[in-house]
Short mmCIF file of C-alpha atoms and ligand atoms in Angstrom, two decimals:
data_model
loop_
_atom_site.label_atom_id
_atom_site.label_comp_id
_atom_site.label_asym_id
_atom_site.label_seq_id
_atom_site.Cartn_x
_atom_site.Cartn_y
_atom_site.Cartn_z
CA MET A 1 0.36 20.62 7.18
CA LYS A 2 1.44 17.39 8.84
CA VAL A 3 1.31 14.36 6.55
CA LEU A 4 0.91 10.82 7.84
CA VAL A 5 1.92 7.96 5.54
CA ALA A 6 1.09 4.28 6.12
CA VAL A 7 3.80 1.92 4.90
CA LYS A 8 3.40 -1.85 4.75
CA ARG A 9 6.17 -4.43 4.66
CA VAL A 10 5.45 -7.06 2.01
CA VAL A 11 7.26 -9.71 -0.03
CA ASP A 12 9.54 -7.87 -2.47
CA ALA A 13 7.72 -7.28 -5.77
CA ASN A 14 10.53 -9.04 -7.68
CA VAL A 15 10.25 -12.28 -5.72
CA LYS A 16 8.19 -15.09 -7.23
CA VAL A 17 5.94 -16.11 -4.36
CA ARG A 18 5.46 -19.78 -3.62
CA VAL A 19 2.44 -21.31 -1.97
CA LYS A 20 3.19 -23.37 1.15
CA ALA A 21 2.80 -27.11 0.73
CA ASP A 22 -0.12 -27.17 3.21
CA LYS A 23 -1.90 -24.38 1.23
CA THR A 24 -2.32 -22.20 4.34
CA GLY A 25 -0.51 -19.22 2.80
CA VAL A 26 2.65 -18.23 0.96
CA GLU A 27 6.21 -19.03 1.95
CA LEU A 28 7.72 -16.18 3.99
CA ALA A 29 10.76 -17.87 5.54
CA ASN A 30 14.02 -16.42 4.16
CA ILE A 31 12.12 -14.39 1.55
CA LYS A 32 13.26 -10.87 0.62
CA MET A 33 10.83 -8.30 1.98
CA ALA A 34 10.44 -4.64 0.98
CA MET A 35 8.14 -1.66 1.28
CA ASN A 36 4.89 -2.14 -0.63
CA PRO A 37 5.42 -0.31 -3.97
CA PHE A 38 2.26 1.82 -3.59
CA CYS A 39 3.47 2.86 -0.11
CA GLU A 40 6.82 3.95 -1.64
CA ILE A 41 4.80 6.19 -3.96
CA ALA A 42 2.93 7.54 -0.90
CA VAL A 43 6.21 8.38 0.89
CA GLU A 44 7.65 9.96 -2.26
CA GLU A 45 4.56 12.17 -2.65
CA ALA A 46 4.77 13.29 0.99
CA VAL A 47 8.47 14.12 0.56
CA ARG A 48 7.74 16.10 -2.63
CA LEU A 49 5.01 18.03 -0.76
CA LYS A 50 7.55 18.85 1.95
CA GLU A 51 10.11 19.93 -0.65
CA LYS A 52 7.47 22.24 -2.17
CA GLY A 53 6.81 23.73 1.28
CA LYS A 54 3.28 22.26 1.44
CA ALA A 55 4.02 19.69 4.16
CA THR A 56 5.67 20.55 7.45
CA GLU A 57 6.30 17.10 8.91
CA ILE A 58 6.04 13.54 7.61
CA VAL A 59 5.20 10.67 9.96
CA ALA A 60 5.60 7.12 8.60
CA VAL A 61 3.51 4.42 10.29
CA SER A 62 3.93 0.67 9.91
CA MET A 63 2.18 -2.18 11.70
CA GLY A 64 3.42 -5.70 12.15
CA PRO A 65 6.45 -7.56 13.53
CA GLN A 66 9.75 -6.03 14.66
CA SER A 67 11.10 -6.20 11.08
CA CYS A 68 8.62 -3.43 10.08
CA GLN A 69 11.12 -1.02 11.61
CA GLU A 70 13.36 -1.64 8.56
CA THR A 71 10.49 -0.48 6.36
CA ILE A 72 10.01 2.61 8.52
CA ARG A 73 13.78 3.28 8.23
CA THR A 74 13.43 3.14 4.44
CA ALA A 75 10.70 5.79 4.65
CA LEU A 76 12.91 7.87 6.96
CA ALA A 77 15.81 7.55 4.51
CA MET A 78 13.55 8.74 1.68
CA GLY A 79 12.72 11.86 3.71
CA ALA A 80 10.09 11.12 6.37
CA ASP A 81 10.84 12.84 9.70
CA ARG A 82 9.82 10.22 12.24
CA GLY A 83 8.20 6.84 12.52
CA VAL A 84 5.50 5.07 14.49
CA HIS A 85 5.66 1.29 14.75
CA VAL A 86 2.68 -0.67 16.03
CA LYS A 87 4.36 -3.89 17.02
CA THR A 88 2.45 -7.14 16.78
CA ASP A 89 3.03 -10.65 15.49
CA ALA A 90 -0.70 -11.13 14.95
CA GLU A 91 -2.15 -11.45 11.45
CA LEU A 92 -3.44 -7.99 10.56
CA GLN A 93 -6.44 -7.54 8.30
CA PRO A 94 -7.48 -4.20 6.74
CA LEU A 95 -10.19 -3.37 9.31
CA ALA A 96 -7.77 -3.80 12.22
CA VAL A 97 -5.11 -1.71 10.43
CA ALA A 98 -7.69 1.00 9.68
CA LYS A 99 -8.85 1.08 13.32
CA MET A 100 -5.27 1.42 14.57
CA LEU A 101 -4.50 4.11 11.99
CA LYS A 102 -7.63 5.96 13.14
CA ALA A 103 -6.31 5.98 16.73
CA ILE A 104 -2.92 7.28 15.51
CA VAL A 105 -4.53 9.91 13.26
CA GLU A 106 -6.63 11.15 16.19
CA ALA A 107 -3.48 11.56 18.29
CA GLU A 108 -1.27 13.04 15.53
CA LYS A 109 -3.92 15.23 13.84
CA PRO A 110 -2.39 15.30 10.33
CA GLY A 111 -3.97 17.40 7.58
CA LEU A 112 -3.39 14.64 5.03
CA VAL A 113 -3.08 10.87 5.29
CA ILE A 114 -1.58 9.00 2.33
CA LEU A 115 -1.81 5.24 1.88
CA GLY A 116 -1.04 2.91 -0.98
CA LYS A 117 -4.11 1.99 -3.02
CA GLN A 118 -3.39 -1.64 -2.22
CA ALA A 119 -0.88 -3.93 -0.63
CA ILE A 120 0.62 -6.29 -3.20
CA ASP A 121 0.57 -9.24 -0.80
CA ASN A 122 -3.17 -9.44 -0.13
CA ASP A 123 -4.38 -7.10 -2.93
CA CYS A 124 -7.18 -6.02 -0.57
CA ASN A 125 -7.50 -2.36 -1.62
CA GLN A 126 -9.59 -1.71 1.50
CA THR A 127 -7.58 -0.02 4.25
CA GLY A 128 -7.69 3.56 2.92
CA GLN A 129 -11.41 3.44 2.23
CA MET A 130 -12.13 1.91 5.65
CA LEU A 131 -9.96 4.50 7.41
CA ALA A 132 -11.70 7.40 5.63
CA GLY A 133 -15.04 5.86 6.61
CA LEU A 134 -14.03 5.44 10.26
CA LEU A 135 -12.69 9.00 10.43
CA GLY A 136 -15.61 10.48 8.46
CA TRP A 137 -13.02 12.16 6.20
CA PRO A 138 -13.21 12.87 2.46
CA GLN A 139 -11.13 10.50 0.34
CA GLY A 140 -9.44 10.59 -3.05
CA THR A 141 -8.52 7.04 -4.03
CA PHE A 142 -6.20 5.91 -6.89
CA ALA A 143 -4.51 9.31 -7.11
CA SER A 144 -2.36 10.13 -10.14
CA LYS A 145 -1.97 13.81 -9.13
CA ILE A 146 -2.30 15.73 -5.88
CA ASP A 147 -2.55 19.54 -5.69
CA ILE A 148 -2.70 21.22 -2.32
CA GLY A 149 -4.51 24.55 -2.21
CA ASP A 150 -5.82 26.67 0.60
CA GLY A 151 -7.63 24.23 2.92
CA LYS A 152 -8.35 21.91 0.00
CA ILE A 153 -6.67 19.02 -1.72
CA ASP A 154 -7.41 18.36 -5.40
CA VAL A 155 -6.89 14.76 -6.37
CA THR A 156 -6.86 13.48 -9.94
CA ARG A 157 -8.04 9.89 -9.88
CA GLU A 158 -7.52 7.08 -12.34
CA ILE A 159 -10.95 5.70 -13.15
CA ASP A 160 -12.21 3.37 -15.89
CA GLY A 161 -11.92 5.18 -19.18
CA GLY A 162 -10.22 8.35 -17.96
CA LEU A 163 -9.39 10.71 -15.15
CA GLU A 164 -11.59 12.35 -12.57
CA THR A 165 -10.60 15.28 -10.34
CA VAL A 166 -12.14 15.61 -6.90
CA SER A 167 -11.62 18.50 -4.51
CA LEU A 168 -11.34 17.41 -0.88
CA LYS A 169 -11.66 19.61 2.17
CA ALA A 170 -8.70 19.02 4.50
CA PRO A 171 -8.17 16.98 6.58
CA ALA A 172 -8.44 14.29 3.93
CA LEU A 173 -7.18 10.88 2.88
CA VAL A 174 -5.55 9.91 -0.41
CA THR A 175 -4.53 6.53 -1.79
CA THR A 176 -1.81 6.37 -4.43
CA ASP A 177 -1.90 4.88 -7.90
CA LEU A 178 1.12 3.84 -9.95
CA ARG A 179 1.42 6.98 -12.08
CA LEU A 180 1.47 9.51 -9.20
CA ASN A 181 5.29 9.64 -9.17
CA GLU A 182 8.48 7.59 -9.41
CA PRO A 183 9.87 6.99 -5.93
CA ARG A 184 13.47 8.01 -5.32
CA TYR A 185 16.24 5.73 -4.11
CA ALA A 186 17.51 6.76 -0.70
CA SER A 187 21.06 8.09 -0.85
CA LEU A 188 23.74 6.66 1.45
CA PRO A 189 24.01 9.88 3.53
CA ASN A 190 20.22 9.86 3.96
CA ILE A 191 20.27 6.18 4.98
CA MET A 192 22.84 7.10 7.64
CA LYS A 193 20.79 10.12 8.79
CA ALA A 194 17.67 7.95 8.99
CA LYS A 195 19.31 5.80 11.67
CA LYS A 196 19.10 8.75 14.05
CA LYS A 197 15.47 9.64 13.37
CA PRO A 198 13.03 8.58 16.10
CA ILE A 199 10.63 5.63 15.86
CA GLU A 200 7.93 5.49 18.51
CA GLU A 201 6.69 2.01 19.46
CA LYS A 202 3.07 1.24 20.19
CA THR A 203 0.93 -1.87 20.56
CA PRO A 204 -2.61 -2.69 19.39
CA GLU A 205 -3.64 -2.96 23.06
CA ALA A 206 -2.31 0.52 23.85
CA LEU A 207 -4.32 1.84 20.88
CA GLY A 208 -7.40 0.02 22.22
CA VAL A 209 -7.87 -2.11 19.10
CA ASP A 210 -8.81 -5.78 19.01
CA VAL A 211 -6.95 -7.11 15.97
CA THR A 212 -8.54 -10.57 15.97
CA PRO A 213 -9.05 -11.53 12.29
CA ARG A 214 -12.65 -11.30 11.03
CA LEU A 215 -11.94 -13.33 7.90
CA LYS A 216 -10.57 -16.84 7.72
CA THR A 217 -8.39 -17.95 4.80
CA LEU A 218 -9.64 -21.37 3.75
CA LYS A 219 -6.84 -22.18 1.32
CA VAL A 220 -4.28 -20.54 -0.94
CA GLU A 221 -3.55 -22.07 -4.33
CA GLU A 222 -1.27 -21.36 -7.29
CA PRO A 223 -3.11 -20.11 -10.39
CA PRO A 224 -3.61 -22.89 -12.96
CA LYS A 225 -0.57 -23.42 -15.18
CA ARG A 226 -0.97 -21.87 -18.62
CA LYS A 227 -1.18 -24.44 -21.40
CA GLY A 228 1.21 -24.04 -24.31
CA GLY A 229 -0.07 -22.32 -27.45
CA VAL A 230 -0.49 -23.88 -30.89
CA LYS A 231 0.20 -22.52 -34.35
CA VAL A 232 -2.67 -22.62 -36.80
CA ALA A 233 -2.18 -23.02 -40.54
CA SER A 234 -5.01 -20.76 -41.68
CA ILE A 235 -7.54 -18.18 -40.55
CA GLN A 236 -10.28 -20.74 -41.10
CA GLU A 237 -8.58 -23.11 -38.66
CA LEU A 238 -8.29 -20.24 -36.13
CA VAL A 239 -11.98 -19.42 -36.47
CA ASP A 240 -12.89 -23.10 -36.10
CA LYS A 241 -10.81 -23.37 -32.93
CA LEU A 242 -12.28 -20.15 -31.48
CA LYS A 243 -15.74 -21.60 -32.10
CA ALA A 244 -15.30 -25.23 -31.21
CA GLU A 245 -12.51 -25.26 -28.60
CA ALA A 246 -12.43 -21.83 -26.94
CA GLY A 247 -16.17 -21.21 -27.34
CA VAL A 248 -15.54 -17.45 -27.58
CA ILE A 249 -17.37 -16.89 -30.89
CA GLN A 250 -20.49 -18.51 -32.28
P1 AMP B 1 -4.71 -3.07 1.61
O1 AMP B 1 -6.05 -2.47 1.93
O2 AMP B 1 -4.35 -4.21 2.52
O3 AMP B 1 -4.58 -3.44 0.15
O4 AMP B 1 -3.61 -1.95 1.91
C1 AMP B 1 -3.70 -0.63 1.39
C2 AMP B 1 -2.73 0.29 2.09
O5 AMP B 1 -3.02 0.32 3.50
C3 AMP B 1 -1.25 -0.07 2.02
O6 AMP B 1 -0.66 0.36 0.81
C4 AMP B 1 -0.72 0.71 3.22
O7 AMP B 1 -0.59 2.11 2.91
C5 AMP B 1 -1.83 0.54 4.25
N1 AMP B 1 -1.56 -0.65 5.10
C6 AMP B 1 -2.12 -1.87 5.03
N2 AMP B 1 -1.59 -2.70 5.95
C7 AMP B 1 -0.67 -1.99 6.63
C8 AMP B 1 0.24 -2.26 7.70
N3 AMP B 1 0.31 -3.48 8.27
N4 AMP B 1 1.06 -1.26 8.13
C9 AMP B 1 1.01 -0.04 7.56
N5 AMP B 1 0.18 0.28 6.55
C10 AMP B 1 -0.65 -0.67 6.09
#
């Protein structure tokens, strides 16, 4: 079964993001970028499926500026076989990404598509669900376990208060949660090998998708600064404060 994995380039999870002075977004100039952590988990799962003989080929897809090719190379170094880069400098929102992925899925015909459950830059958590909807495919979101059987894919999902297992008929779509696996670090020989793996370039126009944003960001602001705590001398004082100041008990 061919597996297609969508990998997004985002601000590195260890970087403290700063809001631009004009509040139009976050500072991206000279900021360390990396593969979205949930997408790393998606690549790792695809590679493990290939190692178990369940996947035959892994295609890593990324959409965005030229620098996305570095993210695709990371996926190739982890074990993906080839890449597809949809090159655009336009702002991409989940619906546009889902429409472009649909066009690529229709051309590639994978048996399984794996996405991250959300991108840590916009926290949208929408693209996988939209893509499954557009394709009319079954979906298993927030996966913490994937089992591939004969023509079916069992996905254990992290839901409020426990786990749920759904059985999907292939072809199907899965989005990854944090506990699915621990992504590997690419070894130096694999990083070298990845340089020779092919990356096909496409454009939104060639895929027939209008990527014009449907949503407008009005402003981006830092969360309010946390106020310092205070020490109370007694339980009675704590209860009084919870009643009178915090208003959380009556
Ligand atoms: P989101 O719906 O924006 O939170 O993103 C969820 C997932 O969709 C990500 O983890 C990726 O797997 C995929 N995705 C979103 N944007 C892109 C992109 N520009 N290129 C490739 N994959 C993407």
